[in-house]
CSV table of C-alpha atoms in Angstrom, one decimal:
chain,number,residue,atom,x,y,z
R,363,MET,CA,211.8,347.2,45.2
R,364,SER,CA,214.1,346.7,48.2
R,365,PRO,CA,212.5,346.1,51.6
R,366,LEU,CA,211.1,349.1,53.3
R,367,PHE,CA,212.8,348.1,56.5
R,368,PRO,CA,216.2,346.4,55.9
R,369,ALA,CA,216.9,346.2,59.6
R,370,LEU,CA,213.8,344.1,60.1
R,371,ALA,CA,214.8,341.8,57.3
R,372,ALA,CA,218.3,341.5,58.8
R,373,ARG,CA,216.8,340.8,62.3
R,374,SER,CA,218.9,343.5,63.9
R,375,GLU,CA,219.1,343.3,67.7
R,376,ARG,CA,219.3,347.1,68.0
R,377,PRO,CA,216.4,348.9,69.7
R,378,ALA,CA,213.5,349.9,67.4
R,379,LEU,CA,210.4,351.1,69.2
R,380,ARG,CA,209.7,352.2,72.8
R,381,PHE,CA,206.4,353.4,74.1
R,382,GLY,CA,206.6,353.8,77.9
R,383,ASP,CA,207.7,350.5,79.4
R,384,ARG,CA,207.0,348.6,76.2
R,385,ALA,CA,209.9,348.1,73.8
R,386,LEU,CA,210.9,346.0,70.8
R,387,THR,CA,214.2,345.4,69.0
R,388,HIS,CA,214.1,345.2,65.2
R,389,ALA,CA,214.3,341.4,65.4
R,390,GLU,CA,211.4,341.4,67.9
R,391,LEU,CA,209.4,343.8,65.8
R,392,ALA,CA,210.0,341.5,62.8
R,393,ASP,CA,208.5,338.6,64.8
R,394,ALA,CA,205.5,340.6,66.1
R,395,ALA,CA,204.7,342.3,62.9
R,396,GLY,CA,205.4,339.2,60.8
R,397,SER,CA,203.0,337.2,62.9
R,398,LEU,CA,200.3,339.8,62.6
R,399,ALA,CA,201.0,340.2,58.8
R,400,ALA,CA,200.4,336.4,58.4
R,401,ARG,CA,197.0,336.9,60.1
R,402,ILE,CA,195.9,339.9,57.9
R,403,ALA,CA,197.5,338.8,54.6
R,404,GLY,CA,195.0,338.7,51.8
R,405,GLU,CA,192.7,341.3,53.3
R,406,ARG,CA,191.6,344.0,50.9
R,407,ARG,CA,192.2,346.9,53.3
R,408,ILE,CA,192.5,347.3,57.1
R,409,ALA,CA,191.8,350.1,59.6
R,410,VAL,CA,194.3,350.7,62.3
R,411,TRP,CA,192.9,352.3,65.5
R,412,ALA,CA,195.8,354.7,65.7
R,413,THR,CA,196.4,355.4,69.4
R,414,PRO,CA,199.9,356.5,70.4
R,415,THR,CA,200.9,352.9,71.4
R,416,LEU,CA,203.2,350.1,70.4
R,417,GLY,CA,200.3,348.2,69.0
R,418,THR,CA,199.6,350.9,66.4
R,419,ALA,CA,203.2,350.8,65.2
R,420,VAL,CA,203.2,347.0,65.0
R,421,GLY,CA,199.9,347.0,63.1
R,422,VAL,CA,201.1,349.5,60.5
R,423,VAL,CA,204.4,347.6,60.0
R,424,ALA,CA,202.5,344.4,59.7
R,425,ALA,CA,200.2,345.8,57.0
R,426,LEU,CA,203.3,347.0,55.1
R,427,LEU,CA,204.9,343.6,55.3
R,428,ALA,CA,201.7,341.9,54.1
R,429,GLY,CA,201.0,344.4,51.4
R,430,VAL,CA,197.6,345.3,52.8
R,431,PRO,CA,196.7,349.0,52.6
R,432,ALA,CA,196.2,350.4,56.1
R,433,VAL,CA,193.9,353.3,57.0
R,434,PRO,CA,195.1,355.0,60.2
R,435,VAL,CA,192.1,356.2,62.2
R,436,ASN,CA,192.1,359.1,64.5
R,437,PRO,CA,190.7,357.8,67.8
R,438,LYS,CA,189.3,361.3,68.5
R,439,SER,CA,187.2,361.4,65.3
R,440,GLY,CA,183.6,362.3,65.8
R,441,GLU,CA,180.8,360.0,64.8
R,442,ARG,CA,180.1,361.5,61.4
R,443,GLU,CA,183.7,361.9,60.4
R,444,LEU,CA,184.5,358.3,61.4
R,445,ALA,CA,181.4,356.9,59.7
R,446,HIS,CA,182.5,358.6,56.5
R,447,ILE,CA,186.0,357.3,56.7
R,448,VAL,CA,184.8,353.7,57.3
R,449,ALA,CA,182.2,353.8,54.6
R,450,ASP,CA,184.6,355.4,52.1
R,451,SER,CA,187.6,353.1,52.7
R,452,ALA,CA,185.6,350.0,53.4
R,453,PRO,CA,188.1,348.1,55.6
R,454,THR,CA,187.6,344.4,56.1
R,455,LEU,CA,189.0,344.4,59.6
R,456,VAL,CA,190.4,346.7,62.3
R,457,VAL,CA,193.6,346.3,64.2
R,458,ALA,CA,193.7,347.7,67.7
R,459,GLU,CA,195.3,347.3,71.1
R,460,PRO,CA,193.6,344.6,73.2
R,461,ASP,CA,192.3,347.2,75.7
R,462,ALA,CA,190.9,349.7,73.2
R,463,THR,CA,187.2,350.4,73.2
R,464,LEU,CA,186.1,350.8,69.6
R,465,PRO,CA,183.1,353.1,68.5
R,466,PRO,CA,180.0,351.7,66.8
R,467,ALA,CA,181.4,352.6,63.3
R,468,LEU,CA,184.1,350.0,63.8
R,469,ALA,CA,182.4,347.6,66.1
R,470,GLY,CA,180.9,345.6,63.2
R,471,LEU,CA,184.3,344.8,61.7
R,472,ALA,CA,186.4,341.7,62.5
R,473,ARG,CA,189.0,342.7,65.1
R,474,VAL,CA,192.6,341.7,65.4
R,475,ASP,CA,194.5,342.6,68.6
R,476,ALA,CA,197.9,344.2,68.0
R,477,GLY,CA,201.0,344.2,70.2
R,478,ALA,CA,204.2,342.4,70.8
R,479,ALA,CA,202.4,339.1,70.9
R,480,ALA,CA,200.1,339.8,68.0
R,481,ALA,CA,200.0,336.3,66.6
R,482,ALA,CA,199.2,334.7,69.9
R,483,ALA,CA,196.6,337.3,70.7
R,484,ALA,CA,194.9,336.6,67.3
R,485,GLY,CA,195.2,332.8,67.7
R,486,ASP,CA,197.0,332.7,64.4
R,487,PRO,CA,197.9,329.2,63.2
R,488,ALA,CA,200.7,330.4,60.9
R,489,PRO,CA,204.4,329.7,61.8
R,490,GLU,CA,205.3,331.3,65.0
R,491,HIS,CA,207.9,333.8,63.6
R,492,PRO,CA,207.4,334.3,59.8
R,493,ARG,CA,210.5,336.0,58.2
R,494,ASN,CA,210.2,339.2,56.2
R,495,ASP,CA,211.1,337.2,53.1
R,496,ALA,CA,208.0,335.0,53.6
R,497,PHE,CA,205.9,337.7,52.0
R,498,PRO,CA,205.8,338.5,48.3
R,499,GLU,CA,207.8,341.4,46.8
R,500,LEU,CA,205.5,344.3,46.1
R,501,SER,CA,205.3,346.9,43.4
R,502,PRO,CA,206.6,350.4,44.3
R,503,GLU,CA,203.2,351.6,43.2
R,504,ALA,CA,201.3,349.3,45.5
R,505,PRO,CA,199.1,351.3,48.0
R,506,ALA,CA,200.7,351.4,51.5
R,507,LEU,CA,198.5,353.8,53.5
R,508,ILE,CA,195.3,355.7,52.9
R,509,VAL,CA,195.5,358.9,55.0
R,510,TYR,CA,192.5,361.1,55.4
R,511,THR,CA,193.0,364.8,55.0
R,512,SER,CA,190.6,367.7,55.5
R,513,GLY,CA,189.8,369.8,52.6
R,514,THR,CA,188.2,373.3,52.6
R,515,THR,CA,184.7,371.9,51.9
R,516,GLY,CA,183.0,368.5,52.5
R,517,PRO,CA,184.2,365.4,54.3
R,518,PRO,CA,187.9,364.3,54.5
R,519,LYS,CA,189.4,362.7,51.4
R,520,GLY,CA,191.5,359.6,51.5
R,521,ALA,CA,194.9,360.1,50.0
R,522,VAL,CA,196.4,356.9,48.7
R,523,VAL,CA,200.1,356.8,49.6
R,524,PRO,CA,202.1,354.2,47.6
R,525,ARG,CA,205.2,352.4,48.9
R,526,ARG,CA,207.3,354.3,46.5
R,527,ALA,CA,206.4,357.7,48.1
R,528,ILE,CA,207.3,356.4,51.6
R,529,ALA,CA,210.7,355.2,50.5
R,530,ALA,CA,211.4,358.3,48.4
R,531,THR,CA,210.6,360.7,51.2
R,532,LEU,CA,212.4,358.8,53.9
R,533,ASP,CA,215.5,358.4,51.8
R,534,ALA,CA,215.5,362.1,50.8
R,535,LEU,CA,215.4,363.0,54.5
R,536,GLU,CA,218.3,360.6,55.2
R,537,ASP,CA,220.3,362.8,52.9
R,538,ALA,CA,219.0,366.1,54.1
R,539,TRP,CA,219.1,365.4,57.8
R,540,GLN,CA,222.2,363.1,57.7
R,541,TRP,CA,219.9,360.5,59.4
R,542,THR,CA,221.6,357.3,60.4
R,543,ALA,CA,221.0,354.1,62.3
R,544,ASP,CA,222.7,355.7,65.3
R,545,ASP,CA,220.0,358.3,65.7
R,546,VAL,CA,217.4,358.0,68.4
R,547,LEU,CA,214.3,360.0,67.7
R,548,VAL,CA,211.9,361.3,70.5
R,549,HIS,CA,208.4,362.7,69.8
R,550,ALA,CA,204.9,362.8,71.0
R,551,LEU,CA,203.1,363.2,67.7
R,552,PRO,CA,199.8,361.5,66.8
R,553,LEU,CA,200.1,358.3,64.7
R,554,PHE,CA,197.2,358.9,62.3
R,555,HIS,CA,198.9,361.4,59.9
R,556,VAL,CA,202.1,361.7,57.9
R,557,HIS,CA,204.2,363.6,60.5
R,558,GLY,CA,203.9,361.3,63.4
R,559,LEU,CA,203.5,358.0,61.6
R,560,ILE,CA,205.6,358.1,58.4
R,561,LEU,CA,208.3,360.4,59.5
R,562,GLY,CA,208.2,359.7,63.3
R,563,ILE,CA,207.8,355.9,63.2
R,564,LEU,CA,208.6,354.5,59.8
R,565,GLY,CA,211.5,356.9,59.4
R,566,PRO,CA,213.6,355.5,62.2
R,567,LEU,CA,212.6,351.9,61.3
R,568,ARG,CA,213.8,352.4,57.7
R,569,ARG,CA,217.1,353.8,58.9
R,570,GLY,CA,217.6,350.9,61.3
R,571,GLY,CA,217.6,353.3,64.3
R,572,SER,CA,215.0,353.8,67.0
R,573,VAL,CA,212.2,355.9,68.2
R,574,ARG,CA,211.0,356.7,71.8
R,575,HIS,CA,207.4,357.9,71.8
R,576,LEU,CA,206.3,360.0,74.8
R,577,GLY,CA,202.6,359.1,74.5
R,578,ARG,CA,201.7,362.6,75.5
R,579,PHE,CA,203.9,365.7,75.0
R,580,ASP,CA,205.5,367.3,78.0
R,581,THR,CA,208.8,369.1,78.5
R,582,GLU,CA,209.8,366.7,81.2
R,583,GLY,CA,209.6,363.8,78.8
R,584,VAL,CA,211.7,365.7,76.2
R,585,THR,CA,214.3,366.5,78.8
R,586,ARG,CA,214.4,362.9,80.0
R,587,GLU,CA,214.9,361.3,76.6
R,588,LEU,CA,217.3,363.9,75.1
R,589,SER,CA,219.4,363.6,78.3
R,590,SER,CA,219.5,359.8,78.0
R,591,GLY,CA,220.7,359.1,74.4
R,592,ALA,CA,218.0,360.6,72.1
R,593,THR,CA,219.5,362.6,69.3
R,594,MET,CA,216.5,364.1,67.4
R,595,LEU,CA,213.3,365.7,68.4
R,596,PHE,CA,210.3,366.1,66.1
R,597,GLY,CA,207.4,368.4,67.0
R,598,VAL,CA,204.8,370.9,65.8
R,599,PRO,CA,204.9,374.6,66.6
R,600,THR,CA,202.6,374.3,69.6
R,601,MET,CA,205.1,371.9,71.2
R,602,TYR,CA,208.0,374.2,70.4
R,603,HIS,CA,206.1,377.2,71.7
R,604,ARG,CA,205.6,375.4,75.1
R,605,ILE,CA,209.3,374.5,75.1
R,606,ALA,CA,210.2,378.2,74.4
R,607,GLU,CA,207.9,379.3,77.3
R,608,ALA,CA,209.5,376.8,79.7
R,609,LEU,CA,213.2,377.4,78.9
R,610,ALA,CA,213.7,380.5,81.0
R,611,ASP,CA,213.0,378.5,84.2
R,612,ASP,CA,214.3,375.1,83.1
R,613,ALA,CA,218.0,374.7,82.9
R,614,ALA,CA,217.8,370.9,82.4
R,615,LEU,CA,215.5,371.3,79.4
R,616,ALA,CA,217.9,373.9,77.9
R,617,LYS,CA,220.9,371.6,78.4
R,618,ALA,CA,219.0,368.6,76.9
R,619,LEU,CA,218.0,370.5,73.8
R,620,ALA,CA,221.6,371.9,73.5
R,621,GLY,CA,222.8,368.3,73.3
R,622,ALA,CA,220.4,367.2,70.5
R,623,ARG,CA,221.7,366.7,67.0
R,624,LEU,CA,218.6,367.8,65.3
R,625,LEU,CA,215.4,369.7,66.3
R,626,VAL,CA,212.7,369.6,63.6
R,627,SER,CA,209.4,371.4,63.5
R,628,GLY,CA,206.6,370.8,60.9
R,629,SER,CA,202.9,370.8,60.1
R,630,ALA,CA,202.7,374.6,60.4
R,631,ALA,CA,205.0,377.6,60.5
R,632,LEU,CA,207.0,378.1,63.7
R,633,PRO,CA,206.9,381.7,64.7
R,634,VAL,CA,210.2,383.5,64.4
R,635,HIS,CA,209.9,384.6,68.1
R,636,ASP,CA,210.0,381.0,69.2
R,637,HIS,CA,212.9,380.2,66.9
R,638,GLU,CA,214.9,383.0,68.5
R,639,ARG,CA,214.0,382.2,72.1
R,640,ILE,CA,215.0,378.5,71.7
R,641,ALA,CA,218.3,379.4,69.9
R,642,ALA,CA,219.2,382.0,72.6
R,643,ALA,CA,218.6,379.5,75.4
R,644,THR,CA,220.2,376.4,73.8
R,645,GLY,CA,222.5,377.4,71.0
R,646,ARG,CA,220.5,375.1,68.8
R,647,ARG,CA,218.4,376.2,65.8
R,648,VAL,CA,215.1,374.4,65.0
R,649,ILE,CA,214.9,373.5,61.4
R,650,GLU,CA,211.6,373.4,59.5
R,651,ARG,CA,210.4,371.3,56.6
R,652,TYR,CA,207.3,371.4,54.4
R,653,GLY,CA,205.1,368.6,53.3
R,654,MET,CA,201.5,367.6,52.9
R,655,THR,CA,199.5,364.4,53.2
R,656,GLU,CA,199.4,364.2,49.4
R,657,THR,CA,203.1,364.9,48.8
R,658,LEU,CA,204.8,363.7,52.0
R,659,MET,CA,207.9,365.8,52.3
R,660,ASN,CA,208.8,368.5,49.7
R,661,THR,CA,211.4,370.7,51.2
R,662,SER,CA,213.6,371.0,54.3
R,663,VAL,CA,216.3,373.1,55.8
R,664,ARG,CA,219.3,370.7,55.6
R,665,ALA,CA,221.3,369.6,58.6
R,666,ASP,CA,224.4,371.0,56.9
R,667,GLY,CA,222.6,374.1,55.6
R,668,GLU,CA,221.8,377.5,56.9
R,669,PRO,CA,218.9,377.3,59.4
R,670,ARG,CA,217.0,380.4,58.4
R,671,ALA,CA,214.0,381.1,60.7
R,672,GLY,CA,210.8,381.5,58.7
R,673,THR,CA,211.9,379.3,55.8
R,674,VAL,CA,211.2,375.6,55.0
R,675,GLY,CA,214.5,375.2,53.3
R,676,VAL,CA,215.2,373.8,49.8
R,677,PRO,CA,213.5,371.0,47.7
R,678,LEU,CA,214.5,367.5,48.8
R,679,GLY,CA,216.3,365.2,46.5
R,680,GLY,CA,214.0,364.0,43.7
R,681,VAL,CA,211.4,366.7,44.3
R,682,GLU,CA,210.8,369.3,41.7
R,683,LEU,CA,209.2,372.5,43.0
R,684,ARG,CA,208.0,375.5,41.1
R,685,LEU,CA,206.0,378.6,41.8
R,686,VAL,CA,203.3,379.7,39.4
R,687,ASP,CA,201.4,383.0,39.0
R,688,GLU,CA,197.6,383.4,39.0
R,689,SER,CA,197.5,382.3,35.4
R,690,GLY,CA,199.3,379.1,36.2
R,691,VAL,CA,202.5,380.2,34.4
R,692,ALA,CA,205.7,379.1,36.1
R,693,PHE,CA,208.2,381.6,37.3
R,694,GLU,CA,211.4,381.7,35.2
R,695,ALA,CA,213.5,383.1,38.1
R,696,TYR,CA,213.1,383.7,41.8
R,697,ASP,CA,213.7,387.1,43.4
R,698,GLY,CA,212.9,386.5,47.0
R,699,GLU,CA,209.9,388.8,46.8
R,700,THR,CA,207.3,387.6,44.3
R,701,VAL,CA,204.5,385.3,45.7
R,702,GLY,CA,203.3,382.3,43.7
R,703,GLU,CA,201.5,379.0,44.3
R,704,ILE,CA,203.7,376.0,45.0
R,705,GLN,CA,203.4,373.1,42.6
R,706,VAL,CA,205.5,369.9,43.0
R,707,ARG,CA,206.1,366.7,41.3
R,708,GLY,CA,208.3,363.7,42.1
R,709,PRO,CA,208.3,360.2,43.5
R,710,ASN,CA,207.0,361.5,46.9
R,711,LEU,CA,203.5,362.1,45.5
R,712,PHE,CA,200.3,360.2,46.4
R,713,THR,CA,198.6,358.2,43.7
R,714,GLU,CA,195.0,359.4,44.0
R,715,TYR,CA,192.1,360.4,46.3
R,716,LEU,CA,190.2,357.2,47.1
R,717,ASN,CA,186.9,357.0,45.2
R,718,ARG,CA,187.4,360.7,44.0
R,719,PRO,CA,188.6,360.7,40.4
R,720,ASP,CA,187.2,364.2,40.0
R,721,ALA,CA,189.2,365.6,43.0
R,722,THR,CA,192.3,363.7,41.8
R,723,GLU,CA,192.1,365.2,38.4
R,724,ALA,CA,191.5,368.7,39.8
R,725,ALA,CA,194.6,368.4,42.0
R,726,PHE,CA,197.1,368.1,39.1
R,727,THR,CA,198.2,370.2,36.2
R,728,ASP,CA,200.4,368.4,33.6
R,729,GLY,CA,201.7,366.1,36.4
R,730,TRP,CA,202.3,368.9,38.9
R,731,PHE,CA,200.4,368.7,42.1
R,732,ARG,CA,198.8,372.0,43.0
R,733,THR,CA,199.4,372.5,46.7
R,734,GLY,CA,197.3,375.6,47.3
R,735,ASP,CA,200.1,377.0,49.4
R,736,MET,CA,201.6,380.4,48.5
R,737,ALA,CA,205.3,381.0,48.9
R,738,ILE,CA,208.3,383.2,48.0
R,739,ARG,CA,211.5,381.6,46.8
R,740,ASP,CA,214.9,383.1,47.3
R,741,PRO,CA,217.5,383.1,44.4
R,742,ASP,CA,219.5,380.4,46.3
R,743,GLY,CA,216.4,378.1,46.4
R,744,TYR,CA,215.1,378.6,50.0
R,745,VAL,CA,211.3,378.6,50.2
R,746,ARG,CA,209.2,380.8,52.5
R,747,ILE,CA,205.5,379.8,52.9
R,748,VAL,CA,203.3,382.9,53.2
R,749,GLY,CA,199.8,381.4,53.4
R,750,ARG,CA,197.0,379.5,51.7
R,751,LYS,CA,195.7,380.3,48.3
R,752,ALA,CA,192.3,379.9,49.8
R,753,THR,CA,191.3,381.2,53.2
R,754,ASP,CA,189.5,378.1,54.4
R,755,LEU,CA,192.3,375.8,55.7
R,756,ILE,CA,193.3,376.4,59.3
R,757,LYS,CA,196.5,375.0,60.8
R,758,SER,CA,196.0,374.6,64.5
R,759,GLY,CA,198.1,372.6,67.0
R,760,GLY,CA,199.8,370.8,64.1
R,761,TYR,CA,196.5,369.8,62.4
R,762,LYS,CA,195.2,371.0,59.1
R,763,ILE,CA,191.5,371.7,59.5
R,764,GLY,CA,188.9,372.5,56.8
R,765,ALA,CA,186.6,375.4,57.8
R,766,GLY,CA,183.7,374.1,55.6
R,767,GLU,CA,183.1,370.9,57.6
R,768,ILE,CA,183.0,372.8,60.8
R,769,GLU,CA,180.5,375.3,59.3
R,770,ASN,CA,178.3,372.5,58.2
R,771,VAL,CA,178.1,371.1,61.7
R,772,LEU,CA,177.5,374.5,63.3
R,773,LEU,CA,174.6,375.1,60.9
R,774,GLU,CA,172.9,372.0,62.2
R,775,HIS,CA,172.7,373.4,65.7
R,776,PRO,CA,169.1,374.7,66.3
R,777,GLY,CA,170.5,377.9,67.8
R,778,VAL,CA,172.5,378.9,64.7
R,779,ARG,CA,171.2,380.7,61.7
R,780,GLU,CA,174.4,381.5,59.9
R,781,ALA,CA,178.0,380.4,60.5
R,782,ALA,CA,181.5,381.1,59.2
R,783,VAL,CA,184.8,379.7,60.5
R,784,THR,CA,188.2,381.3,60.2
R,785,GLY,CA,191.6,381.0,61.8
R,786,GLU,CA,193.3,383.6,63.8
R,787,PRO,CA,196.9,383.7,65.0
R,788,ASP,CA,197.5,382.0,68.3
R,789,ALA,CA,200.8,382.0,70.2
R,790,ASP,CA,200.3,378.4,71.4
R,791,LEU,CA,198.3,376.7,68.6
R,792,GLY,CA,199.6,378.6,65.6
R,793,GLU,CA,196.0,379.4,64.7
R,794,ARG,CA,192.9,379.1,66.7
R,795,ILE,CA,189.5,378.3,65.3
R,796,VAL,CA,187.0,381.1,65.4
R,797,ALA,CA,183.3,380.7,64.8
R,798,TRP,CA,181.3,383.7,63.6
R,799,ILE,CA,177.7,383.0,64.5
R,800,VAL,CA,174.4,384.7,63.6
R,801,PRO,CA,172.1,383.2,66.2
R,802,ALA,CA,168.6,382.0,65.4
R,803,ARG,CA,167.4,384.0,68.4
R,804,ALA,CA,169.4,387.1,69.1
R,805,GLU,CA,168.0,387.2,72.7
R,806,ALA,CA,169.2,383.7,73.5
R,807,PRO,CA,172.3,382.8,71.5
R,808,PRO,CA,173.9,379.4,72.1
R,809,SER,CA,177.0,379.6,74.4
R,810,ALA,CA,180.5,379.2,73.1
R,811,GLU,CA,180.9,376.0,75.3
R,812,GLU,CA,177.7,374.5,73.8
R,813,LEU,CA,178.9,375.1,70.2
R,814,ALA,CA,182.3,373.8,70.9
R,815,ASN,CA,180.9,370.6,72.4
R,816,HIS,CA,178.5,370.3,69.5
R,817,VAL,CA,181.4,370.4,67.0
R,818,ALA,CA,183.6,368.1,69.0
R,819,ALA,CA,180.9,365.4,69.2
R,820,GLN,CA,180.4,365.3,65.5
R,821,LEU,CA,184.0,365.8,64.2
R,822,ALA,CA,187.0,365.8,66.6
R,823,ALA,CA,188.0,367.7,69.7
R,824,HIS,CA,190.7,369.7,67.9
R,825,LYS,CA,188.2,371.0,65.4
R,826,ARG,CA,186.1,372.7,68.0
R,827,PRO,CA,186.0,376.6,67.9
R,828,ARG,CA,188.2,378.1,70.6
R,829,THR,CA,186.5,381.5,70.1
R,830,VAL,CA,182.9,382.4,69.2
R,831,ARG,CA,181.8,385.8,68.0
R,832,TYR,CA,178.2,386.8,67.4
R,833,LEU,CA,177.0,389.0,64.6
R,834,ASP,CA,173.7,390.3,63.3
R,835,ALA,CA,174.6,389.2,59.8
R,836,LEU,CA,177.6,387.8,57.9
R,837,PRO,CA,179.3,390.0,55.3
R,838,ARG,CA,178.5,388.7,51.8
R,839,ASN,CA,179.3,389.8,48.3
R,840,ASP,CA,176.8,390.3,45.5
R,841,MET,CA,176.8,386.6,44.7
R,842,GLY,CA,175.9,385.8,48.3
R,843,LYS,CA,179.3,384.4,49.2
R,844,ILE,CA,180.6,385.1,52.7
R,845,MET,CA,183.5,387.6,52.6
R,846,LYS,CA,185.8,386.0,55.2
R,847,ARG,CA,188.5,388.6,54.7
R,848,ALA,CA,186.0,391.1,56.2
R,849,LEU,CA,185.8,389.1,59.4
R,850,HIS,CA,188.2,390.2,62.1
R,851,GLY,CA,188.3,390.6,65.8
């Protein structure tokens, strides 16, 4: 398999990464990541404390150079969630920025500081600047990343992403988006999931281009970077909604967006209203793509294609996509009206769920991955996502959140007798998390703030309920199952 990052191997002097005032060229990244890779080589698996920093990017690239599977860890994970991830993935050390304060679940692991001077910080005795070719060639099937994804029930599952999937997805996007080494990407996405890390960091590095990470999203940063050489913007609908809200009073932002080559939204559906507001103010259309942790990218509107609002485009090169009916029978033709479940197969797929052969087997049908997403496909191949097959996966602020794990935590609160969690449309977040609570004492129910803090402490802040509604009883069917479709505001 050819190197994942040819520009590193060639020691290009072009800019590669910039986080605030910290920046590296491809040659400098090759030195920093190569030194760190020499330190971690031979480890079974490492955790990366995935703050939006240069050190996170260096740590992940180092792991890829050394052939050591990396587990990106969300720094906002609650105690229980983090304890599960660490126990399940069993990393032998953790890579983090020197100033990061690690929680107890990671404190017992050997620690390696990451950054531009990674080898010196770790006191590594290896040669000062190992070249990329100092590391052995790896199989395309070798595990590259283990990315934890929320399901509808139970704790997160670790999707094992092979090197083959990363290369296949990024090369398919090179074709679809006409992505070149001249492109400069700007974004403010988290670095512990596919969108921000694989597309937003590894994508520019594979192309030999560069990325400027804002650290934290704001429209001022978007304006600044797109006005000073950046050509592409990646974001989630929450970010584009805030951009759309700001455009009427921000001529500089409108001009900056108008000058961008490509505006890409993902991780959830971008409302048509926001599409139209951005297009009217800038003359630029946001394009959408569709992917999952387990599949990386499946479809996209092409840079040279028609940017239809409300669609996620056509299958990427190498990706086979089909819709199946409730019996699992594949459609023979597409009429733009009939809804079916999306199933995909191709080199972009993950290998397995770590330590979960049962879940892995259940996820596939004859080699096709069952996404659980429902869609309509037009005769010309464009795909429109219409919802989840289940009702328990909530997409909020770019995150996919399982209702079941939130319900389990809510039920541990002494003031809660019954709990159900749903998602409701939200102009900013896409969906907001709503908790439906039957209090243990009707005369003294726990407050919404108390319940939100309870969930955030155990899981992560973005999984807290934004709205709490109180009921005398939850609607249930004859089998005792909660009928979530009967819950509405």
